[in-house]
Amino acid sequence: MDRRLFLASTLCAGLSPDIAWGAQTDSPLKQLAAAKGVRYGTSTGTHALFGDAGYAAIVAREAAMLVSEYQGKRAQLQPAPDRYDFAALDAIVAYAQRHGMAMRGHTLCWYATNPPWLDVQMKSDLPIAAKRKLLTDYVAKVAGRYRGRIAEWDVVNEAIEPADGWPLGMRTRNNIWAVLSERYIDMAFHTARAADPSAALFLNEFGIEAATSWNERKRHALLLLLSRLKQRGVPIDGLGIQAHLRPYKDKFDQEVFATFLRQVTDMGLRISITEMDFSDRGGSNDPRQRDIDMAAAAKAFLDVALDNPATRTVMTWGVTDRYSWLTSRFASDPWPNGGVARALPYDANLRPKPMRTAIAQAFLDAPARPRWRRGAA
Ligand code: G3I
């Protein structure tokens, strides 16, 4: 049995992860990741980062990179056509710089979390050129403001949605597509490249990780899109894989995922795991067992992701169950055992969970990779 599979199964058998794995897993995650040429980081927000000292101490110890979970989106940054509000994102970028951390930017163009005025203008009788500028002026303004300070941008978020019925599986039921069609993606990437040539530019997507028919449909559509973008000379550097995983509901097959990663990196693209968390809904009533199961799922997933040398970033979508979007997003359908999702490396009391050990061990087990140069994945 492959060593990593043995270790993951040890976790599933309920053995304390510490028995199975060495003390090195106590080292900061950013350190274990950096030793293999990978950046580990987390999403964050100003409320917790500047209001919860215990949480901030974990972020400072574990993370080499930050991404704004919600304060870098257009509804927050441009509440009115003639008004920008960068205060929160500036504060997070400044915090990262003070702590020697890199930044991911999320996200320049998304069908969701746009300010109401933008939807009104996109649906108005403005000339098409003016509507195009609504997209490109924003991308230029935001990417230009943080020029040299954002290592990776999610230029376009969630462009694929086969349920929308478009033959090639694109997400079409939104105002941006209605006005600009697929070329909105080209415009966003070209504008971002011109605004900040130093940033690596990503297309970010969810629901492409599991061995389910739905995820297979999304992977197929995404690979076709990436191929078209490359053929059109769109300046895209990598694929962001959100990795919001549901281990009890969606089967994960390491070979299926490894094959998909190779199909992406064979196009010369790099991989960032951008929003990793593991929903424990549907497991046993014993939170400890769910924690062990989620840790094993994290190890099985990261072993595949990190086996590919083009994977250079691993971000969790939060670092503690105290602040997980899963809890607030599904508040109407409460989580078992006190109502928080147990999806992240630290629990709601800021104690490390088996998942933290599993992530640490995945970095320890990962092959090292050379530094990234644009053009060589
Ligand atoms: O902080 C304010 C609070 O002061 C206010 O009282 C409250 C009610 O309006 O809103 C709070 O802000 C909310 C914020 O999350 C923090 O909880 C925003 O309304 C809410 O829209 C925001 O939701 C975020 C969502 O994206 C939309 O931006 C989630 O935190 C965030 O986890 C989620 O992240 C997305 C990624 O961008 C894309 N991939 C999927 C992922 C999960 O949906």
Short mmCIF file of C-alpha atoms and ligand atoms in Angstrom, two decimals:
data_model
loop_
_atom_site.label_atom_id
_atom_site.label_comp_id
_atom_site.label_asym_id
_atom_site.label_seq_id
_atom_site.Cartn_x
_atom_site.Cartn_y
_atom_site.Cartn_z
CA MET A 1 0.00 0.00 0.00
CA ASP A 2 1.28 3.39 -0.98
CA ARG A 3 2.67 5.18 2.12
CA ARG A 4 0.32 8.10 1.70
CA LEU A 5 -2.67 5.86 1.31
CA PHE A 6 -1.60 4.05 4.49
CA LEU A 7 -1.35 7.31 6.36
CA ALA A 8 -4.74 8.47 5.16
CA SER A 9 -6.27 5.11 6.13
CA THR A 10 -4.60 5.40 9.54
CA LEU A 11 -6.53 8.56 10.05
CA CYS A 12 -9.74 6.90 8.96
CA ALA A 13 -9.06 4.06 11.41
CA GLY A 14 -9.35 6.67 14.13
CA LEU A 15 -5.72 6.48 15.24
CA SER A 16 -4.51 9.74 16.63
CA PRO A 17 -2.77 11.47 13.77
CA ASP A 18 0.18 12.21 16.03
CA ILE A 19 0.91 8.48 16.40
CA ALA A 20 1.03 8.07 12.65
CA TRP A 21 2.97 11.18 11.77
CA GLY A 22 6.08 12.87 13.01
CA ALA A 23 6.46 16.00 15.13
CA GLN A 24 7.47 17.93 12.01
CA THR A 25 3.79 18.40 11.35
CA ASP A 26 3.85 20.93 14.22
CA SER A 27 5.90 23.30 12.05
CA PRO A 28 4.00 26.24 10.54
CA LEU A 29 2.08 25.20 7.42
CA LYS A 30 3.67 28.03 5.43
CA GLN A 31 7.11 26.62 6.29
CA LEU A 32 6.26 23.03 5.36
CA ALA A 33 4.72 24.25 2.10
CA ALA A 34 7.59 26.60 1.24
CA ALA A 35 10.07 23.73 1.63
CA LYS A 36 8.41 22.18 -1.45
CA GLY A 37 8.00 25.40 -3.46
CA VAL A 38 4.34 25.87 -2.50
CA ARG A 39 2.60 28.81 -0.82
CA TYR A 40 -0.01 28.00 1.83
CA GLY A 41 -2.49 30.65 2.86
CA THR A 42 -6.04 31.50 3.81
CA SER A 43 -8.90 33.80 3.02
CA THR A 44 -9.59 36.48 5.60
CA GLY A 45 -11.64 39.59 6.43
CA THR A 46 -10.89 42.75 8.40
CA HIS A 47 -13.47 41.98 11.11
CA ALA A 48 -11.59 38.87 12.30
CA LEU A 49 -8.08 39.89 11.24
CA PHE A 50 -8.14 43.11 13.27
CA GLY A 51 -10.78 42.16 15.86
CA ASP A 52 -9.82 38.66 17.00
CA ALA A 53 -6.24 38.41 18.32
CA GLY A 54 -6.35 34.63 18.73
CA TYR A 55 -7.44 34.19 15.13
CA ALA A 56 -4.84 36.69 13.87
CA ALA A 57 -2.08 34.80 15.71
CA ILE A 58 -2.98 31.62 13.82
CA VAL A 59 -3.02 33.47 10.50
CA ALA A 60 0.38 35.05 11.22
CA ARG A 61 1.89 31.68 12.18
CA GLU A 62 0.43 29.53 9.40
CA ALA A 63 -0.10 31.65 6.29
CA ALA A 64 2.34 32.85 3.63
CA MET A 65 -0.49 34.29 1.50
CA LEU A 66 -3.85 35.98 2.09
CA VAL A 67 -6.92 36.56 -0.02
CA SER A 68 -9.88 38.75 0.84
CA GLU A 69 -12.90 36.50 1.32
CA TYR A 70 -15.47 39.14 0.45
CA GLN A 71 -14.02 42.65 0.63
CA GLY A 72 -12.33 42.52 -2.77
CA LYS A 73 -15.50 42.10 -4.78
CA ARG A 74 -17.15 44.79 -6.87
CA ALA A 75 -20.16 45.30 -4.57
CA GLN A 76 -17.71 46.26 -1.81
CA LEU A 77 -15.14 48.12 -3.93
CA GLN A 78 -17.46 50.16 -6.18
CA PRO A 79 -20.74 50.81 -4.36
CA ALA A 80 -21.61 53.60 -6.81
CA PRO A 81 -20.55 54.34 -10.39
CA ASP A 82 -18.41 57.28 -9.26
CA ARG A 83 -17.39 55.93 -5.85
CA TYR A 84 -14.77 53.38 -4.89
CA ASP A 85 -14.12 52.14 -1.36
CA PHE A 86 -10.77 50.36 -1.07
CA ALA A 87 -10.36 50.84 2.70
CA ALA A 88 -10.93 47.21 3.73
CA LEU A 89 -8.90 45.65 0.91
CA ASP A 90 -6.11 48.20 1.42
CA ALA A 91 -5.99 47.19 5.10
CA ILE A 92 -5.64 43.50 4.25
CA VAL A 93 -2.97 44.18 1.61
CA ALA A 94 -1.06 46.37 4.07
CA TYR A 95 -1.32 43.67 6.76
CA ALA A 96 0.07 41.10 4.33
CA GLN A 97 2.95 43.39 3.39
CA ARG A 98 3.75 44.07 7.08
CA HIS A 99 3.84 40.33 7.75
CA GLY A 100 5.82 39.39 4.65
CA MET A 101 2.87 37.61 3.13
CA ALA A 102 1.85 37.46 -0.54
CA MET A 103 -1.67 38.33 -1.73
CA ARG A 104 -4.18 36.66 -4.00
CA GLY A 105 -6.74 38.99 -5.55
CA HIS A 106 -10.37 37.80 -5.61
CA THR A 107 -12.04 38.62 -7.92
CA LEU A 108 -12.00 41.07 -10.84
CA CYS A 109 -14.96 39.71 -12.80
CA TRP A 110 -17.78 37.57 -11.43
CA TYR A 111 -21.45 37.22 -12.33
CA ALA A 112 -22.24 37.56 -8.60
CA THR A 113 -21.71 40.23 -5.88
CA ASN A 114 -21.91 43.10 -8.30
CA PRO A 115 -23.42 46.40 -7.12
CA PRO A 116 -27.06 46.90 -8.19
CA TRP A 117 -26.17 49.97 -10.29
CA LEU A 118 -23.95 47.81 -12.52
CA ASP A 119 -26.76 45.42 -13.39
CA VAL A 120 -28.97 48.42 -14.20
CA GLN A 121 -26.39 49.90 -16.54
CA MET A 122 -25.58 46.56 -18.19
CA LYS A 123 -29.28 46.14 -18.95
CA SER A 124 -29.73 49.74 -20.12
CA ASP A 125 -29.57 51.06 -23.69
CA LEU A 126 -25.99 52.24 -23.24
CA PRO A 127 -23.87 51.61 -26.36
CA ILE A 128 -22.00 48.27 -26.30
CA ALA A 129 -18.66 50.13 -26.16
CA ALA A 130 -19.76 51.87 -22.96
CA LYS A 131 -20.79 48.55 -21.43
CA ARG A 132 -17.46 47.02 -22.38
CA LYS A 133 -15.77 49.92 -20.56
CA LEU A 134 -17.85 49.17 -17.46
CA LEU A 135 -15.91 45.90 -17.31
CA THR A 136 -12.47 46.97 -18.54
CA ASP A 137 -12.31 50.28 -16.65
CA TYR A 138 -13.03 48.43 -13.39
CA VAL A 139 -10.43 45.73 -14.03
CA ALA A 140 -7.83 48.34 -14.99
CA LYS A 141 -8.61 50.47 -11.95
CA VAL A 142 -8.44 47.67 -9.37
CA ALA A 143 -5.56 45.66 -10.87
CA GLY A 144 -3.70 48.90 -11.49
CA ARG A 145 -4.18 50.09 -7.91
CA TYR A 146 -2.51 46.97 -6.52
CA ARG A 147 0.11 46.67 -9.27
CA GLY A 148 3.10 44.73 -7.95
CA ARG A 149 1.30 43.79 -4.71
CA ILE A 150 -0.93 40.92 -5.90
CA ALA A 151 0.89 37.70 -6.77
CA GLU A 152 -2.17 35.99 -8.27
CA TRP A 153 -5.48 37.40 -9.52
CA ASP A 154 -8.72 35.50 -9.95
CA VAL A 155 -9.46 37.52 -13.06
CA VAL A 156 -12.70 35.67 -13.87
CA ASN A 157 -14.63 33.60 -11.33
CA GLU A 158 -17.04 30.74 -12.12
CA ALA A 159 -17.43 31.04 -15.91
CA ILE A 160 -18.78 27.49 -16.33
CA GLU A 161 -22.38 26.38 -15.75
CA PRO A 162 -23.67 23.55 -18.00
CA ALA A 163 -27.13 23.90 -16.40
CA ASP A 164 -27.49 27.21 -18.25
CA GLY A 165 -27.96 25.15 -21.39
CA TRP A 166 -25.27 26.73 -23.56
CA PRO A 167 -23.82 24.05 -25.87
CA LEU A 168 -20.29 24.55 -24.57
CA GLY A 169 -21.34 24.62 -20.91
CA MET A 170 -20.65 28.30 -20.30
CA ARG A 171 -22.41 30.31 -17.57
CA THR A 172 -24.69 32.47 -19.73
CA ARG A 173 -27.61 33.56 -17.52
CA ASN A 174 -26.09 36.83 -16.38
CA ASN A 175 -25.80 40.40 -17.60
CA ILE A 176 -22.13 40.22 -18.44
CA TRP A 177 -22.60 37.31 -20.85
CA ALA A 178 -25.80 38.80 -22.25
CA VAL A 179 -23.90 41.91 -23.34
CA LEU A 180 -20.38 40.73 -24.08
CA SER A 181 -20.70 36.94 -24.67
CA GLU A 182 -17.63 34.80 -24.03
CA ARG A 183 -15.24 37.56 -25.08
CA TYR A 184 -15.75 39.19 -21.66
CA ILE A 185 -13.17 36.70 -20.48
CA ASP A 186 -10.63 37.80 -23.10
CA MET A 187 -11.24 41.47 -22.27
CA ALA A 188 -10.81 40.91 -18.54
CA PHE A 189 -7.55 38.98 -18.90
CA HIS A 190 -5.97 41.35 -21.45
CA THR A 191 -6.90 44.35 -19.30
CA ALA A 192 -5.53 42.71 -16.14
CA ARG A 193 -2.25 41.83 -17.87
CA ALA A 194 -1.81 45.40 -19.08
CA ALA A 195 -2.67 46.80 -15.62
CA ASP A 196 -0.32 44.50 -13.70
CA PRO A 197 2.17 42.48 -15.79
CA SER A 198 3.69 41.06 -12.59
CA ALA A 199 0.56 39.23 -11.44
CA ALA A 200 -0.20 35.62 -12.42
CA LEU A 201 -3.70 35.55 -13.95
CA PHE A 202 -6.18 32.80 -13.10
CA LEU A 203 -9.57 31.51 -14.13
CA ASN A 204 -11.21 30.28 -10.91
CA GLU A 205 -13.83 27.50 -10.79
CA PHE A 206 -15.68 25.19 -8.39
CA GLY A 207 -17.28 21.77 -8.79
CA ILE A 208 -14.45 20.27 -10.86
CA GLU A 209 -12.82 18.01 -8.25
CA ALA A 210 -15.11 15.05 -7.59
CA ALA A 211 -15.84 11.83 -9.48
CA THR A 212 -19.47 12.80 -10.09
CA SER A 213 -21.23 13.17 -13.44
CA TRP A 214 -21.90 16.82 -12.70
CA ASN A 215 -18.27 17.59 -11.96
CA GLU A 216 -17.27 15.63 -15.06
CA ARG A 217 -19.54 17.84 -17.19
CA LYS A 218 -17.95 20.93 -15.67
CA ARG A 219 -14.40 19.62 -16.19
CA HIS A 220 -15.19 18.87 -19.84
CA ALA A 221 -16.61 22.36 -20.45
CA LEU A 222 -13.73 23.97 -18.60
CA LEU A 223 -11.05 22.15 -20.59
CA LEU A 224 -12.76 23.22 -23.83
CA LEU A 225 -12.84 26.83 -22.60
CA LEU A 226 -9.19 26.82 -21.53
CA SER A 227 -8.24 25.45 -24.95
CA ARG A 228 -10.20 28.23 -26.73
CA LEU A 229 -8.62 30.88 -24.53
CA LYS A 230 -5.13 29.57 -25.24
CA GLN A 231 -5.90 29.43 -28.97
CA ARG A 232 -7.08 33.07 -28.87
CA GLY A 233 -3.89 34.16 -27.14
CA VAL A 234 -5.64 35.15 -23.91
CA PRO A 235 -2.93 35.87 -21.28
CA ILE A 236 -3.99 33.24 -18.73
CA ASP A 237 -1.37 31.74 -16.43
CA GLY A 238 -3.33 29.25 -14.38
CA LEU A 239 -6.48 27.56 -13.19
CA GLY A 240 -7.83 28.23 -9.72
CA ILE A 241 -9.54 25.14 -8.30
CA GLN A 242 -11.80 26.25 -5.47
CA ALA A 243 -12.00 22.80 -3.80
CA HIS A 244 -15.14 23.31 -1.71
CA LEU A 245 -15.36 19.56 -1.14
CA ARG A 246 -18.17 17.43 0.29
CA PRO A 247 -16.51 14.11 1.18
CA TYR A 248 -19.66 12.45 2.52
CA LYS A 249 -21.71 13.36 -0.53
CA ASP A 250 -19.36 13.41 -3.54
CA LYS A 251 -17.00 10.54 -4.32
CA PHE A 252 -13.40 11.66 -4.77
CA ASP A 253 -11.23 9.54 -7.08
CA GLN A 254 -7.53 10.33 -7.02
CA GLU A 255 -6.91 9.08 -10.54
CA VAL A 256 -9.78 11.08 -12.02
CA PHE A 257 -8.53 14.27 -10.38
CA ALA A 258 -4.89 13.60 -11.25
CA THR A 259 -5.82 13.08 -14.90
CA PHE A 260 -7.74 16.36 -14.95
CA LEU A 261 -4.80 18.24 -13.44
CA ARG A 262 -2.49 16.82 -16.12
CA GLN A 263 -4.93 17.89 -18.85
CA VAL A 264 -4.77 21.43 -17.46
CA THR A 265 -1.02 21.59 -16.92
CA ASP A 266 -0.36 20.02 -20.35
CA MET A 267 -1.72 23.37 -21.66
CA GLY A 268 1.15 25.13 -19.89
CA LEU A 269 -1.07 26.35 -17.05
CA ARG A 270 -0.27 26.27 -13.34
CA ILE A 271 -2.65 25.22 -10.59
CA SER A 272 -3.76 27.05 -7.46
CA ILE A 273 -6.04 25.41 -4.92
CA THR A 274 -7.90 28.60 -4.04
CA GLU A 275 -10.74 27.99 -1.53
CA MET A 276 -10.23 24.57 0.05
CA ASP A 277 -12.60 23.40 2.75
CA PHE A 278 -14.32 20.11 3.57
CA SER A 279 -18.00 20.13 4.44
CA ASP A 280 -18.70 17.56 7.19
CA ARG A 281 -22.44 17.54 6.58
CA GLY A 282 -23.75 13.99 6.30
CA GLY A 283 -21.23 12.27 8.58
CA SER A 284 -21.53 10.50 11.90
CA ASN A 285 -22.97 12.24 14.95
CA ASP A 286 -19.56 12.06 16.57
CA PRO A 287 -17.69 15.28 15.69
CA ARG A 288 -14.37 13.60 16.43
CA GLN A 289 -15.04 10.96 13.79
CA ARG A 290 -16.09 13.64 11.31
CA ASP A 291 -12.87 15.51 12.05
CA ILE A 292 -10.87 12.35 11.34
CA ASP A 293 -12.81 11.67 8.14
CA MET A 294 -12.34 15.25 6.90
CA ALA A 295 -8.63 15.02 7.64
CA ALA A 296 -8.35 11.85 5.56
CA ALA A 297 -10.25 13.57 2.74
CA ALA A 298 -7.87 16.52 2.90
CA LYS A 299 -4.85 14.25 2.71
CA ALA A 300 -6.24 12.24 -0.21
CA PHE A 301 -7.05 15.45 -2.10
CA LEU A 302 -3.80 17.27 -1.42
CA ASP A 303 -1.64 14.22 -2.20
CA VAL A 304 -2.99 14.37 -5.76
CA ALA A 305 -2.87 18.16 -6.07
CA LEU A 306 0.67 18.38 -4.75
CA ASP A 307 1.90 15.43 -6.82
CA ASN A 308 1.51 17.72 -9.83
CA PRO A 309 4.56 20.01 -9.95
CA ALA A 310 2.48 22.84 -11.44
CA THR A 311 0.53 23.22 -8.18
CA ARG A 312 2.10 26.17 -6.40
CA THR A 313 -0.56 27.56 -4.13
CA VAL A 314 -2.87 25.96 -1.55
CA MET A 315 -5.40 28.27 0.12
CA THR A 316 -8.01 27.23 2.66
CA TRP A 317 -11.22 29.27 2.69
CA GLY A 318 -10.67 30.36 6.24
CA VAL A 319 -8.43 28.66 8.77
CA THR A 320 -10.82 28.08 11.71
CA ASP A 321 -14.39 26.83 12.03
CA ARG A 322 -15.05 30.02 13.99
CA TYR A 323 -15.27 31.86 10.65
CA SER A 324 -16.49 29.55 7.91
CA TRP A 325 -18.84 30.66 5.16
CA LEU A 326 -20.42 27.21 5.33
CA THR A 327 -21.92 27.94 8.73
CA SER A 328 -23.49 31.26 7.71
CA ARG A 329 -24.40 30.11 4.19
CA PHE A 330 -26.44 27.18 5.50
CA ALA A 331 -27.68 28.79 8.71
CA SER A 332 -31.24 27.76 7.81
CA ASP A 333 -30.12 24.12 7.74
CA PRO A 334 -28.10 23.96 10.95
CA TRP A 335 -25.00 21.86 11.27
CA PRO A 336 -24.95 19.06 13.86
CA ASN A 337 -23.25 19.44 17.25
CA GLY A 338 -23.67 23.09 17.98
CA GLY A 339 -24.25 24.32 14.49
CA VAL A 340 -20.83 25.05 13.03
CA ALA A 341 -19.29 23.45 9.99
CA ARG A 342 -16.11 21.55 10.89
CA ALA A 343 -14.50 22.19 7.50
CA LEU A 344 -11.16 23.83 8.34
CA PRO A 345 -7.81 23.02 10.04
CA TYR A 346 -8.67 24.69 13.39
CA ASP A 347 -11.86 24.33 15.40
CA ALA A 348 -14.11 27.18 16.56
CA ASN A 349 -12.07 27.37 19.80
CA LEU A 350 -8.92 27.89 17.73
CA ARG A 351 -7.54 24.42 18.53
CA PRO A 352 -5.79 22.46 15.76
CA LYS A 353 -7.77 19.53 14.38
CA PRO A 354 -6.64 16.32 12.64
CA MET A 355 -7.10 18.21 9.35
CA ARG A 356 -4.23 20.51 10.25
CA THR A 357 -2.00 17.48 10.76
CA ALA A 358 -3.19 16.03 7.48
CA ILE A 359 -2.41 19.23 5.56
CA ALA A 360 1.01 19.42 7.22
CA GLN A 361 1.75 15.81 6.34
CA ALA A 362 0.65 16.39 2.74
CA PHE A 363 3.23 19.17 2.45
CA LEU A 364 5.86 16.91 4.06
CA ASP A 365 5.03 14.10 1.61
CA ALA A 366 4.89 16.35 -1.46
CA PRO A 367 7.69 16.41 -4.04
CA ALA A 368 9.60 19.70 -4.28
CA ARG A 369 9.02 21.85 -7.39
CA PRO A 370 11.18 24.47 -9.12
CA ARG A 371 10.33 28.16 -8.91
CA TRP A 372 7.57 29.21 -11.36
CA ARG A 373 8.41 31.16 -14.50
CA ARG A 374 5.62 32.43 -16.75
CA GLY A 375 5.29 30.16 -19.78
CA ALA A 376 6.79 27.14 -18.00
CA ALA A 377 3.92 25.73 -15.88
O1 G3I B 1 -19.61 41.62 7.38
C1 G3I B 1 -20.94 41.99 6.98
C2 G3I B 1 -21.76 42.33 8.20
O2 G3I B 1 -21.21 43.51 8.81
C3 G3I B 1 -23.21 42.59 7.78
O3 G3I B 1 -24.00 42.84 8.93
C4 G3I B 1 -23.72 41.35 7.03
C5 G3I B 1 -25.16 41.50 6.57
O4 G3I B 1 -25.18 42.33 5.43
O5 G3I B 1 -22.90 41.13 5.87
C6 G3I B 1 -21.57 40.83 6.25
O6 G3I B 1 -20.82 40.63 5.09
C7 G3I B 1 -21.09 39.37 4.45
C8 G3I B 1 -19.74 38.66 4.28
O7 G3I B 1 -19.90 37.43 3.53
C9 G3I B 1 -19.09 38.31 5.61
O8 G3I B 1 -19.89 37.36 6.25
C10 G3I B 1 -21.68 39.66 3.09
O9 G3I B 1 -22.97 40.20 3.25
C11 G3I B 1 -21.79 38.35 2.30
O10 G3I B 1 -22.21 38.62 0.96
C12 G3I B 1 -20.41 37.70 2.21
O11 G3I B 1 -20.56 36.44 1.55
C13 G3I B 1 -19.35 35.98 0.92
C14 G3I B 1 -19.74 35.46 -0.48
O12 G3I B 1 -18.62 34.84 -1.12
C15 G3I B 1 -20.20 36.62 -1.35
O13 G3I B 1 -19.15 37.57 -1.43
C16 G3I B 1 -18.77 34.83 1.75
O14 G3I B 1 -18.26 35.36 2.98
C17 G3I B 1 -17.66 34.14 0.99
O15 G3I B 1 -17.21 32.98 1.69
C18 G3I B 1 -18.14 33.70 -0.40
O16 G3I B 1 -17.02 33.18 -1.06
C19 G3I B 1 -17.29 32.57 -2.36
C20 G3I B 1 -16.14 32.95 -3.28
O17 G3I B 1 -16.07 34.36 -3.41
C21 G3I B 1 -16.31 32.26 -4.63
N1 G3I B 1 -16.39 30.80 -4.46
C22 G3I B 1 -17.51 30.39 -3.57
C23 G3I B 1 -17.31 31.03 -2.20
C24 G3I B 1 -18.39 30.57 -1.23
O18 G3I B 1 -19.64 31.01 -1.66
#
